[in-house]
Amino acid sequence: MSDHSDIDWASRTDGTALIAQDPYLTPYAIFFREWDISFKRLLKQIESDLGGLKNFASSYKTFGFHKVAGGISYCEWGPSLKACSIMGDFNDWNRHEFPCTKDEFGFWKGFVPENPDGSSRIPEYSRIKLAVTLPNGKEDVRLPQYAFCTRQDKGNPQMDALFVDIDRVLGSPSSSLAREPFFARTESKSEDEKKYTVSSDDIDISDLRIYESHVGMACEEERVGSYREFADIVIPKIAKKGYNAVQIMGVAEHSYYASFGYQVTSFFSPASRSGTPDDLKYMINKAHEYGIVVLMDIIQGHASSNVSDGINMWDGSDNAHFFKGVKEGGLHELWNARLFDFGKLETIRFLLSNIYMWTEGYGIDGFRFDAITSILYHHHGIGVGFSGGYHEYFGSDKVNGDAMAYLKLANHLLHSTELFSDGRRRITIAEDVSGMPGLGIAVPQGGLGFDYRLSMAIPDVWIKLLKSVTPRSAGGEFDGKTYGSDTSWKLGHIVHILTNRRWQEKVITYCESHDQALVGDKTLAFWLMDKDMYTHMTILTEPSALVSRGIALHKVIRVLTMGLGGEGFLCFMGNEFGHPEWIDFPREGNGWSHAYCRRQWSLEDDGLLRYKHLGDFDRKLMWLDVEHNFMKQREHVLVKNEGDMVVAWTKGELLFVVSFHPDRAFTGYGIPVLKHGKYVSILHSDEIEFGGIGGRLSVGSEHFSEEIHGQVAMTHSLCSGLSYRSRTYFNNKDNYLLTAGGNSPPVKT
């Protein structure tokens, strides 16, 4: 049998070109070919038989309710319904006044004429529904599947659909993405912001700094925040912090607020608790004015099992858009959610139209695709663990080929600049726990086409390290070593986890997201400092040993994660300044309280609290990337010394040095480097302004490399002083590019 070593994989156009960069995938070439054939067949069908991809994805412009000449039109797909008619507040809920007609393909169409004076018969933001007759003859009501606006009245657990002139909303002017970050364009910049002024032709999205956010919980008061508040109050905060992207959770309508937006009931309606479609458009425009990319956390694999205000059993059948029943895989057993069948053309139309409306219509710049593992595999990841063996990713019994074709098609659409009026490709990020090879490789090379994948193993490692500790004995005093001891952490293992990712597949790294902050878990800051956060965060008294350690490690963890973990970075709102406690949405179990479903921005703003130190350090770290664009560069580890607990690496033009040692400082510590010259300290975490004690290294201090004979991999050594539990950044002013490789031990002088 041939070993295929003579094949020029890179030149292949059959979906196997990615094998050129990973020859171990060679035995699985047949599957990449099959997936490529399925994708191309689907695309060809849409292009040749359904008016082209843009027209097909623009179905939101004709489906649902739309103002047209002479009145309001309605269109919906419901092949199993026996009858359908339009009713609402406008006609006192008369089920029979405006019946719809059904064509041979199962599409229902209706029309409500305008009033004699030319005004709309259906007032904007008035309630509308569909009166339907199900296959069994029962009369019922449904919300439009393409409902563009919804509302949940107080005391009513179900949603109502409201009529809105969606073409007016989506046709209103959109702000183009600013050419420079906001604080690089204003006259009121601080000295730091003036220093980090960017003068690029466009926002560089190749090294994303993502601020993960939830609009509803972004206000400080115990209530639901609005889109306009987020636009006017939070967006400026994000810009000042140095993040260039905001990832919004829970954008699509969901009846159950505590689902965090993962149980979608109306896919085309913005979550109404925070405002109207106009309000959402305002928020997106405001972000663009600040030079911030807007990403949406989108759910494309499953839907809420709600019937009365969802799309489940909309036409009386349980398999219109979904797989049929539980046995056939139509219900996710853990989430109680309906699972889309990607082998159905109308399901594909529904989902593609959804992503096209958010992007082309609202101006969303990209998506974090949720639950890719559930979408890709027939087992949906339930009860299955992935070891990384390639046999786990291939085979028609494991992988849903229709889902694979759809995801390729979605990425093809979002990356086709000619399909968007602003001529910009959209960003796609995959949330996948399986590690599917090729997830972040372009579609023409045989990959699924995502720009980034989330590095989901990294936050798990940090949480496990913080959980697997020796607790403080009751009433005992913290000695700085035993409780949550980081002295036993294996740096080699941590560095391996941070750097262990697929070649040429970009990663969004993070040390914690919303997942780690949910009730039942804790944020990193809370794991590190626990109840001392309530009593020892004031700068008017000496910090406890637990707080001192926690502040130091909080900074160290963020630096290691951002510096070694990937090509983009994500932070859930508030975690950058050590927001205490957890997230708990209002629910029956907590008396419907919003006490833990908000962000206490005042903690960071209060100059007498140590939260400010963490926030200031994170801001410096983000602006460091604004100036040096190091995130998109590949890291090169120089030092991993378990005994000294020191890690050093280069990334782009920067040299990073981290000391984990709890009580030992180093003088004249040697760091092997490739390039001979002068290195200048540009950021040191142990500075007093960041909650440190004033380190041995001051910003601006100069350090010179010196020749070390007998070194093979490394030809020069940089000597510097290191404080305990600190991290330092050097810039080589003589040559901005630092490259090194290997794990050569440092040379002590």
XYZ file of C-alpha atoms in Angstrom:
749
model
C 0.000 0.000 0.000
C 1.346 3.438 -0.960
C 2.412 5.773 1.827
C 1.262 8.745 -0.311
C 4.635 10.419 0.204
C 4.749 11.321 -3.482
C 1.509 13.342 -3.388
C 1.723 17.123 -3.548
C -1.034 17.690 -1.031
C -0.685 21.488 -0.961
C -1.818 21.764 -4.585
C -4.885 19.558 -4.174
C -8.324 21.117 -4.689
C -10.385 18.197 -3.400
C -10.420 19.158 0.282
C -7.164 17.412 1.186
C -4.676 20.288 0.875
C -4.527 20.640 4.672
C -2.735 17.271 4.833
C 0.388 19.087 3.599
C 0.795 20.661 7.027
C -0.233 17.537 8.970
C 0.793 14.303 7.195
C -0.692 12.245 10.038
C -4.095 13.053 8.504
C -3.181 11.114 5.340
C -5.111 7.943 6.297
C -8.246 10.062 6.609
C -8.024 11.803 3.233
C -11.165 10.037 2.021
C -13.269 11.791 4.664
C -11.939 15.234 3.752
C -12.823 14.487 0.122
C -16.337 13.396 1.056
C -16.924 16.523 3.140
C -15.589 18.693 0.326
C -17.901 17.015 -2.196
C -20.922 17.518 0.082
C -20.139 21.197 0.566
C -19.603 21.861 -3.139
C -22.768 19.968 -4.050
C -24.812 22.044 -1.595
C -23.301 25.324 -2.792
C -23.907 24.384 -6.437
C -27.549 23.559 -5.718
C -28.071 26.954 -4.073
C -26.254 28.829 -6.822
C -27.967 27.084 -9.739
C -31.459 26.283 -8.461
C -32.237 28.785 -5.700
C -31.149 32.136 -7.087
C -27.611 32.185 -5.722
C -26.136 32.245 -2.241
C -26.804 35.924 -1.549
C -30.438 35.670 -2.609
C -30.881 32.438 -0.640
C -29.363 33.933 2.507
C -31.464 37.083 2.089
C -34.698 35.212 2.776
C -35.187 37.312 5.902
C -36.101 40.133 3.514
C -39.225 38.298 2.318
C -40.078 35.862 5.123
C -41.995 37.114 8.147
C -43.888 40.442 8.068
C -42.757 43.241 5.744
C -44.141 46.586 4.658
C -44.723 46.535 0.908
C -46.708 48.590 -1.576
C -50.328 48.689 -0.442
C -49.926 46.936 2.892
C -48.023 44.293 4.824
C -46.959 40.938 3.398
C -46.328 37.709 5.269
C -44.502 34.509 4.319
C -43.618 31.404 6.330
C -42.745 27.755 5.765
C -44.981 25.247 7.538
C -45.699 22.249 5.305
C -47.784 20.287 7.825
C -50.249 23.025 8.781
C -53.828 22.719 7.553
C -54.616 26.433 7.876
C -52.897 29.688 8.853
C -54.170 33.241 9.269
C -52.900 36.586 10.565
C -54.311 38.166 13.712
C -53.321 40.620 16.414
C -54.192 43.710 18.376
C -54.963 45.467 15.091
C -58.034 43.291 14.349
C -59.066 42.324 17.890
C -57.553 38.847 17.384
C -59.979 37.816 14.671
C -58.749 34.382 13.515
C -60.520 34.456 10.184
C -60.163 37.978 8.755
C -56.785 37.512 7.019
C -56.314 33.890 5.937
C -53.073 32.818 4.237
C -52.695 30.546 1.247
C -50.332 27.595 0.960
C -48.366 26.680 -2.154
C -47.163 23.246 -3.285
C -43.864 23.614 -1.392
C -45.439 24.307 1.994
C -44.980 28.106 2.004
C -47.802 30.153 3.520
C -48.376 33.672 2.195
C -50.701 36.381 3.484
C -51.409 40.082 3.077
C -52.912 42.819 5.253
C -53.976 45.841 3.140
C -53.212 49.341 4.372
C -55.954 51.651 5.655
C -57.871 53.856 3.184
C -55.746 56.835 4.224
C -52.562 54.950 3.342
C -51.516 54.258 6.931
C -50.482 50.820 8.097
C -53.291 48.602 9.322
C -50.862 47.023 11.777
C -49.329 49.668 14.081
C -45.645 49.333 14.790
C -44.848 47.501 18.048
C -48.372 46.091 18.317
C -48.823 42.369 19.002
C -49.248 39.888 16.163
C -49.655 36.117 15.999
C -50.648 33.364 13.619
C -53.858 31.429 14.078
C -53.098 27.911 12.890
C -54.846 24.614 12.395
C -52.587 21.678 13.183
C -52.492 18.357 11.283
C -54.764 16.769 13.902
C -57.371 19.484 13.331
C -56.689 21.343 16.581
C -56.698 25.145 16.464
C -53.743 26.862 18.082
C -51.594 30.005 17.879
C -47.966 30.515 16.894
C -45.409 33.309 16.804
C -43.847 33.901 13.381
C -40.671 31.872 12.934
C -39.198 35.022 11.405
C -40.395 37.273 14.265
C -38.216 40.389 14.134
C -39.385 41.866 17.420
C -40.720 40.247 20.587
C -41.736 41.190 24.102
C -42.274 39.423 27.396
C -44.826 41.170 29.575
C -44.325 41.151 33.324
C -45.779 38.033 34.893
C -46.022 36.234 31.561
C -43.355 33.551 31.012
C -44.111 33.458 27.283
C -43.092 35.872 24.567
C -45.336 37.891 22.278
C -44.368 38.880 18.746
C -44.562 42.557 17.812
C -44.788 44.032 14.349
C -41.839 46.214 13.430
C -40.909 47.643 10.065
C -37.713 45.619 9.986
C -36.711 46.939 6.575
C -36.702 50.440 8.074
C -34.534 49.280 10.989
C -32.035 47.331 8.911
C -32.004 49.961 6.191
C -31.061 52.752 8.575
C -27.496 54.033 8.282
C -24.796 51.845 9.807
C -21.609 53.304 11.245
C -18.537 51.977 9.513
C -15.794 50.538 11.670
C -13.531 53.393 12.744
C -10.120 53.445 11.103
C -8.400 53.822 14.475
C -9.273 52.915 18.067
C -11.296 55.725 19.637
C -8.632 56.803 22.107
C -6.126 57.088 19.277
C -8.360 59.702 17.663
C -9.394 62.051 20.458
C -7.744 65.093 21.890
C -8.636 64.052 25.453
C -6.300 61.074 25.562
C -4.302 60.226 28.656
C -0.525 60.076 28.448
C -0.648 56.292 28.114
C -3.241 56.493 25.373
C -1.190 59.099 23.542
C 1.803 56.791 23.798
C -0.146 53.903 22.318
C -1.684 55.831 19.434
C -2.368 53.619 16.426
C -2.336 54.959 12.883
C -3.418 51.973 10.811
C -5.565 52.017 7.696
C -8.065 49.703 9.365
C -8.617 47.909 12.643
C -6.236 44.960 12.860
C -8.430 41.973 13.708
C -5.636 39.444 13.352
C -4.963 39.668 17.093
C -8.342 40.060 18.718
C -8.674 41.338 22.261
C -12.243 40.314 23.061
C -14.361 41.685 25.904
C -17.051 39.052 26.476
C -20.198 40.785 27.654
C -23.852 40.369 28.501
C -25.903 43.516 27.996
C -28.575 42.658 30.545
C -26.137 42.167 33.404
C -23.801 45.012 32.427
C -25.466 47.622 34.639
C -24.654 48.092 38.319
C -28.239 48.369 39.523
C -30.199 45.218 40.315
C -32.135 45.134 37.050
C -31.726 44.337 33.354
C -29.460 46.715 31.464
C -30.365 48.165 28.070
C -28.625 48.307 24.699
C -28.447 52.091 24.855
C -26.936 52.068 28.343
C -24.361 49.559 27.160
C -23.602 51.759 24.157
C -23.221 54.986 26.122
C -21.611 53.668 29.329
C -19.908 50.307 28.752
C -18.592 50.717 25.200
C -16.401 53.708 26.225
C -15.074 51.612 29.130
C -14.152 48.788 26.762
C -12.373 51.169 24.410
C -10.406 52.742 27.234
C -9.399 49.311 28.511
C -7.746 48.609 25.148
C -9.996 45.827 23.880
C -10.771 45.921 20.161
C -13.750 43.549 20.116
C -16.846 42.977 22.200
C -18.541 39.584 22.169
C -22.194 39.927 23.097
C -24.000 37.010 24.677
C -27.730 36.387 24.592
C -28.522 38.613 21.601
C -31.219 36.407 20.044
C -34.512 36.273 21.928
C -34.902 33.667 24.676
C -37.898 33.264 26.957
C -35.880 32.019 29.918
C -33.467 34.755 30.989
C -31.348 32.394 33.104
C -30.468 30.337 30.013
C -27.796 33.000 29.257
C -29.304 33.107 25.753
C -28.525 29.486 24.856
C -32.214 28.441 24.625
C -33.296 30.620 21.693
C -37.005 30.967 21.022
C -36.975 33.665 18.298
C -33.846 33.549 16.143
C -34.489 36.804 14.239
C -35.498 38.996 17.171
C -33.044 40.823 19.443
C -33.490 39.990 23.132
C -36.264 42.379 24.081
C -35.456 42.736 27.780
C -32.676 45.143 26.748
C -34.608 47.112 24.139
C -35.873 47.251 20.580
C -34.218 46.396 17.262
C -33.511 50.124 16.841
C -31.732 50.118 20.203
C -29.532 47.179 19.209
C -28.609 48.914 15.954
C -27.684 52.007 17.981
C -25.389 49.949 20.219
C -23.613 48.319 17.284
C -23.129 51.687 15.580
C -21.718 53.152 18.780
C -19.197 50.310 19.094
C -18.080 50.874 15.506
C -17.587 54.570 16.190
C -15.156 53.556 18.937
C -13.317 51.210 16.584
C -14.652 48.123 18.346
C -15.563 44.953 16.460
C -18.935 43.486 17.500
C -19.118 39.705 17.739
C -22.301 37.813 18.515
C -22.552 34.597 20.462
C -24.742 32.673 18.015
C -26.594 29.392 18.484
C -26.999 27.441 15.244
C -27.164 23.843 16.411
C -30.210 23.747 18.639
C -33.363 25.623 19.618
C -35.552 25.927 22.676
C -38.098 23.143 22.999
C -40.802 25.781 23.613
C -43.783 25.419 21.291
C -46.078 28.375 21.954
C -43.352 31.024 21.625
C -40.624 29.066 19.844
C -40.171 27.228 16.563
C -40.458 23.706 17.971
C -43.419 21.822 16.402
C -44.379 25.076 14.686
C -46.451 23.355 11.998
C -47.572 20.513 14.240
C -44.819 18.147 13.188
C -41.744 17.555 15.325
C -39.282 17.345 12.430
C -39.798 20.359 10.160
C -36.429 21.926 10.960
C -35.254 19.217 13.329
C -34.390 15.581 13.514
C -37.462 13.533 14.383
C -38.089 12.530 17.980
C -35.720 11.504 20.732
C -34.633 8.149 19.338
C -33.695 9.687 15.998
C -31.566 12.355 17.665
C -34.040 15.226 17.620
C -33.626 16.169 21.270
C -30.470 16.979 23.189
C -30.909 14.930 26.335
C -28.907 17.223 28.610
C -30.211 20.563 27.363
C -33.802 19.550 26.548
C -33.295 21.402 23.272
C -34.336 20.540 19.724
C -31.489 19.675 17.325
C -31.458 21.055 13.781
C -31.329 18.660 10.826
C -28.742 20.138 8.456
C -29.808 17.783 5.694
C -32.952 19.853 5.062
C -32.785 22.754 2.642
C -35.293 24.915 4.508
C -33.344 24.456 7.725
C -30.239 25.662 5.921
C -32.184 28.629 4.504
C -33.444 29.514 7.986
C -29.987 29.388 9.606
C -28.038 31.041 6.765
C -30.616 33.803 6.551
C -30.267 34.286 10.273
C -26.503 34.895 10.173
C -26.859 37.086 7.090
C -29.489 39.273 8.757
C -27.303 39.882 11.813
C -24.283 40.751 9.650
C -25.611 42.499 6.549
C -28.639 43.970 8.323
C -27.488 44.892 11.819
C -23.779 45.244 11.062
C -22.522 42.437 13.328
C -18.844 41.811 12.519
C -18.704 38.112 13.270
C -19.777 35.233 15.452
C -18.693 32.885 18.177
C -20.441 29.713 17.040
C -21.683 27.904 20.122
C -21.662 24.127 20.700
C -19.777 23.091 17.566
C -19.137 19.678 19.138
C -22.878 19.074 19.407
C -23.343 20.139 15.787
C -20.544 18.036 14.308
C -21.073 14.668 15.935
C -24.030 12.320 15.980
C -23.344 11.699 19.675
C -23.335 15.501 20.296
C -20.465 15.052 22.729
C -22.760 13.403 25.285
C -20.869 10.829 27.335
C -17.885 10.982 24.989
C -14.367 12.017 25.899
C -11.753 13.063 23.366
C -8.165 11.970 23.839
C -6.855 13.582 20.669
C -6.551 10.372 18.700
C -7.440 11.024 15.076
C -9.692 7.955 14.914
C -12.159 9.852 17.122
C -12.856 12.482 14.453
C -13.660 10.446 11.369
C -16.331 8.064 10.156
C -19.937 8.516 9.072
C -21.022 6.831 12.299
C -19.363 9.637 14.282
C -19.464 12.817 12.175
C -22.615 14.427 10.780
C -21.647 15.046 7.143
C -24.609 17.372 6.566
C -23.554 19.522 9.522
C -19.997 19.575 8.222
C -21.233 20.834 4.829
C -23.371 23.497 6.490
C -20.552 24.881 8.636
C -18.314 25.099 5.574
C -21.105 26.911 3.743
C -21.661 29.341 6.635
C -17.962 30.202 6.750
C -17.874 30.530 2.960
C -20.743 33.025 3.144
C -19.245 35.037 5.997
C -15.829 35.237 4.313
C -17.135 36.251 0.876
C -16.567 40.003 0.839
C -18.548 40.466 -2.377
C -21.736 39.396 -0.566
C -21.599 42.284 1.908
C -22.438 45.877 1.099
C -19.513 47.139 3.184
C -17.092 44.766 1.434
C -15.761 43.316 4.714
C -15.379 39.650 5.583
C -16.823 38.569 8.905
C -14.968 36.864 11.764
C -15.846 33.339 12.877
C -14.826 31.646 16.123
C -15.609 28.018 16.957
C -16.436 26.758 20.434
C -15.428 23.104 20.185
C -14.221 20.794 22.936
C -13.330 17.899 20.648
C -10.273 19.351 18.912
C -11.502 18.520 15.402
C -8.522 18.795 12.987
C -8.971 21.455 10.325
C -11.540 23.452 12.266
C -9.457 26.603 11.790
C -8.226 25.880 8.257
C -9.752 27.662 5.238
C -12.510 25.861 3.337
C -10.572 25.660 0.022
C -7.803 23.752 1.849
C -10.302 21.264 3.262
C -10.953 22.858 6.651
C -14.210 24.076 8.143
C -13.101 27.669 7.663
C -13.250 29.187 11.143
C -10.835 32.060 11.762
C -10.242 31.032 15.362
C -11.027 28.247 17.749
C -11.488 28.750 21.496
C -8.766 27.184 23.625
C -11.157 25.602 26.087
C -8.584 23.455 27.907
C -6.716 26.461 29.328
C -9.369 27.813 31.744
C -10.033 24.264 32.912
C -6.366 23.914 33.860
C -6.343 27.120 35.898
C -9.541 26.223 37.725
C -8.297 22.702 38.475
C -5.027 24.083 39.815
C -6.879 26.474 42.091
C -9.366 23.832 43.227
C -6.837 21.085 43.954
C -5.306 22.846 46.924
C -5.007 22.326 50.663
C -7.744 24.403 52.299
C -7.008 26.631 55.245
C -7.919 24.975 58.502
C -10.844 26.408 60.407
C -9.713 29.469 62.271
C -6.138 29.001 61.109
C -4.004 31.810 59.786
C -2.864 31.818 56.182
C 0.878 31.272 55.985
C 1.279 32.206 52.340
C 2.382 28.719 51.331
C -0.018 25.919 52.193
C -3.396 27.333 51.218
C -3.819 27.144 47.478
C -0.099 26.623 47.207
C 1.247 27.529 43.799
C 4.707 26.319 44.840
C 3.743 22.815 43.745
C 2.539 23.840 40.302
C 4.461 22.204 37.474
C 5.417 25.018 35.128
C 6.398 22.611 32.386
C 2.875 21.178 32.366
C 1.281 24.635 32.414
C 3.446 25.871 29.541
C 2.670 22.696 27.585
C -1.085 23.188 27.953
C -0.800 26.842 26.961
C 1.279 26.166 23.841
C -0.253 22.840 22.778
C -2.352 23.811 19.754
C -2.611 22.852 16.121
C -0.124 24.438 13.734
C -1.566 27.283 11.644
C -4.961 27.130 13.359
C -5.411 30.352 15.308
C -6.664 30.216 18.872
C -8.535 32.583 21.185
C -7.037 32.041 24.612
C -8.578 32.922 27.958
C -8.063 32.137 31.610
C -11.740 32.453 32.472
C -14.988 33.280 30.701
C -18.625 33.422 31.733
C -18.573 29.627 32.224
C -16.173 29.825 35.152
C -18.123 32.647 36.798
C -21.526 30.940 36.882
C -23.149 30.004 40.181
C -21.612 26.825 41.541
C -18.142 27.984 40.534
C -16.008 31.043 41.214
C -13.998 33.582 39.300
C -10.216 33.265 39.457
C -10.064 36.240 41.796
C -12.556 34.641 44.163
C -10.710 31.323 44.106
C -7.499 33.185 44.904
C -8.719 35.585 47.586
C -12.032 34.137 48.763
C -13.808 36.039 51.565
C -10.795 38.316 52.109
C -12.107 40.238 49.088
C -14.851 41.571 51.358
C -12.520 42.880 54.048
C -8.962 43.382 52.756
C -9.242 45.160 49.411
C -8.877 48.680 50.745
C -5.545 50.438 50.277
C -5.985 52.188 53.625
C -4.784 49.077 55.454
C -2.158 46.457 54.719
C -3.480 43.643 52.532
C -3.800 40.185 53.979
C -1.328 37.547 52.813
C -4.154 35.946 50.842
C -4.939 39.187 49.003
C -1.281 39.941 48.279
C -0.791 36.487 46.846
C -4.082 36.637 44.957
C -3.349 39.963 43.280
C 0.103 38.766 42.229
C -1.127 35.438 40.844
C -4.115 37.032 39.124
C -1.695 39.113 37.064
C 0.699 36.207 36.478
C -2.082 33.937 35.227
C -3.355 36.557 32.780
C 0.127 37.241 31.444
C 0.950 33.574 30.909
C -2.406 32.947 29.243
C -2.251 35.960 26.940
C 1.442 35.606 26.203
C 1.580 31.859 25.528
C -1.949 30.645 24.863
C -2.901 31.840 21.405
C -3.294 34.546 18.792
C -6.251 36.295 20.431
C -7.379 36.915 24.018
C -10.794 36.915 25.692
C -11.951 38.297 29.038
C -15.434 38.218 30.535
C -16.529 41.663 31.657
C -15.339 42.561 35.112
C -12.925 39.672 35.483
C -10.048 41.900 34.430
C -10.328 43.829 37.706
C -11.127 40.764 39.816
C -14.906 41.134 40.049
C -15.891 39.173 43.160
C -18.425 36.423 43.610
C -20.281 34.600 40.847
C -23.051 35.020 38.274
C -26.544 33.931 39.238
C -29.453 34.974 37.023
C -32.787 35.804 38.643
C -34.711 32.587 39.141
C -37.178 31.025 41.521
C -34.366 29.510 43.595
C -32.912 32.939 44.497
C -36.180 34.826 44.750
C -35.771 36.289 41.264
C -32.934 38.461 42.533
C -30.554 40.452 40.307
C -28.007 40.858 43.114
C -25.530 38.515 41.429
C -26.557 39.324 37.871
C -24.857 42.704 37.451
C -21.398 44.245 37.215
C -20.118 46.436 40.037
C -18.043 48.848 37.948
C -17.693 51.138 40.969
C -15.286 48.660 42.565
C -12.713 49.392 39.873
C -13.503 53.103 39.779
C -12.959 53.516 43.528
C -9.359 54.689 43.945
C -9.302 53.372 47.527
C -9.833 49.742 46.497
C -7.271 47.320 45.092
C -9.558 46.328 42.218
C -8.185 49.400 40.490
C -4.687 47.878 40.532
C -5.836 44.792 38.655
C -7.827 46.875 36.196
C -4.911 49.218 35.540
C -2.552 46.316 34.921
C -4.955 44.684 32.476
C -5.343 47.987 30.632
C -1.569 48.302 30.328
C -1.398 44.750 29.035
C -4.018 45.361 26.355
C -2.436 48.614 25.240
C 0.886 46.788 25.055
C -0.657 44.705 22.280
C -2.090 47.832 20.653
C 1.436 49.164 20.324
C 3.356 45.974 19.549
C 0.778 43.589 18.022
C 2.434 40.662 19.771
C -0.686 38.482 20.025
C -0.649 37.451 16.388
C 2.998 36.352 16.590
C 4.143 32.852 17.434
C 5.710 32.442 20.877
C 9.178 30.924 21.439
C 9.811 29.561 24.926
C 13.343 30.286 26.193
C 13.239 29.211 29.837
C 11.188 26.706 31.860
C 12.980 26.335 35.178
C 10.955 24.318 37.692
C 13.364 24.955 40.567
C 13.493 28.711 40.155
C 9.867 28.778 38.973
C 10.803 31.072 36.093
C 9.378 31.091 32.562
C 10.659 33.299 29.746
C 9.615 33.550 26.128
C 9.541 35.880 23.148
C 6.436 36.819 21.208
C 6.875 39.246 18.367
C 9.335 41.951 19.366
C 8.807 41.433 23.098
C 10.615 39.316 25.672
C 8.433 38.097 28.575
C 9.879 36.949 31.885
C 7.642 35.504 34.642
C 8.683 34.484 38.142
C 6.272 32.257 40.067
C 8.513 31.929 43.100
C 6.584 32.925 46.250
C 9.476 34.287 48.309
C 12.669 34.378 46.291
C 13.908 37.303 44.238
C 16.771 36.976 41.780
C 19.638 39.301 41.012
C 21.547 38.967 37.749
C 19.253 36.243 36.429
C 20.387 35.088 32.987
C 17.890 34.757 30.152
C 19.242 33.195 26.942
C 18.393 35.233 23.836
C 19.360 34.997 20.205
C 19.834 38.664 19.469
C 22.675 40.607 21.008
C 21.844 44.140 22.164
C 20.016 46.393 24.582
C 16.716 45.414 26.198
C 14.463 47.977 27.865
C 11.873 47.156 30.537
C 8.512 48.510 29.363
C 6.080 46.951 31.871
C 6.601 45.370 35.271
C 3.696 43.908 37.239
C 5.259 44.462 40.652
C 5.026 48.233 40.367
C 3.115 49.914 43.179
C 0.452 51.200 40.759
C -0.460 47.569 40.023
C -0.686 46.515 43.670
C 2.918 45.392 43.916
C 5.632 46.414 46.320
C 7.857 48.190 43.851
C 10.002 45.761 41.949
C 13.703 45.567 41.311
C 13.048 46.476 37.707
C 11.697 49.888 36.865
C 10.087 50.805 33.578
C 12.723 52.235 31.277
C 15.617 50.376 32.884
C 18.147 49.089 30.357
C 19.689 45.631 30.255
C 22.410 44.396 27.946
C 23.054 40.918 26.652
C 26.541 39.462 26.800
C 28.343 36.720 24.886
C 28.200 33.309 26.539
C 30.629 30.775 25.146
C 29.721 27.123 24.961
C 26.054 27.768 24.241
C 24.744 25.897 21.208
C 21.115 26.876 20.841
C 21.418 30.262 22.494
C 24.263 32.626 21.748
C 23.601 35.466 24.177
C 22.350 35.911 27.716
C 20.359 38.799 29.138
C 20.850 39.438 32.854
C 18.191 41.099 34.956
C 16.670 41.231 38.419
C 13.398 39.441 39.155
C 10.956 40.084 41.991
C 8.908 37.239 43.362
C 5.593 36.411 41.705
C 6.143 39.025 39.034
C 6.313 39.393 35.311
C 8.413 41.747 33.223
C 8.393 42.758 29.563
C 11.456 43.797 27.625
C 11.648 45.428 24.251
C 14.798 44.983 22.170
C 15.310 48.526 20.923
C 18.182 47.512 18.651
C 16.162 44.949 16.732
C 12.417 44.627 17.065
C 12.255 40.977 16.078
C 13.327 38.476 18.725
C 13.404 34.832 17.682
C 14.602 31.859 19.697
C 13.808 28.218 20.161
C 14.454 25.302 22.444
C 14.397 24.978 26.208
C 18.009 25.829 27.052
C 18.433 26.574 30.771
C 19.245 30.135 31.787
C 22.842 31.059 32.407
C 23.382 32.563 35.847
C 26.064 35.211 36.165
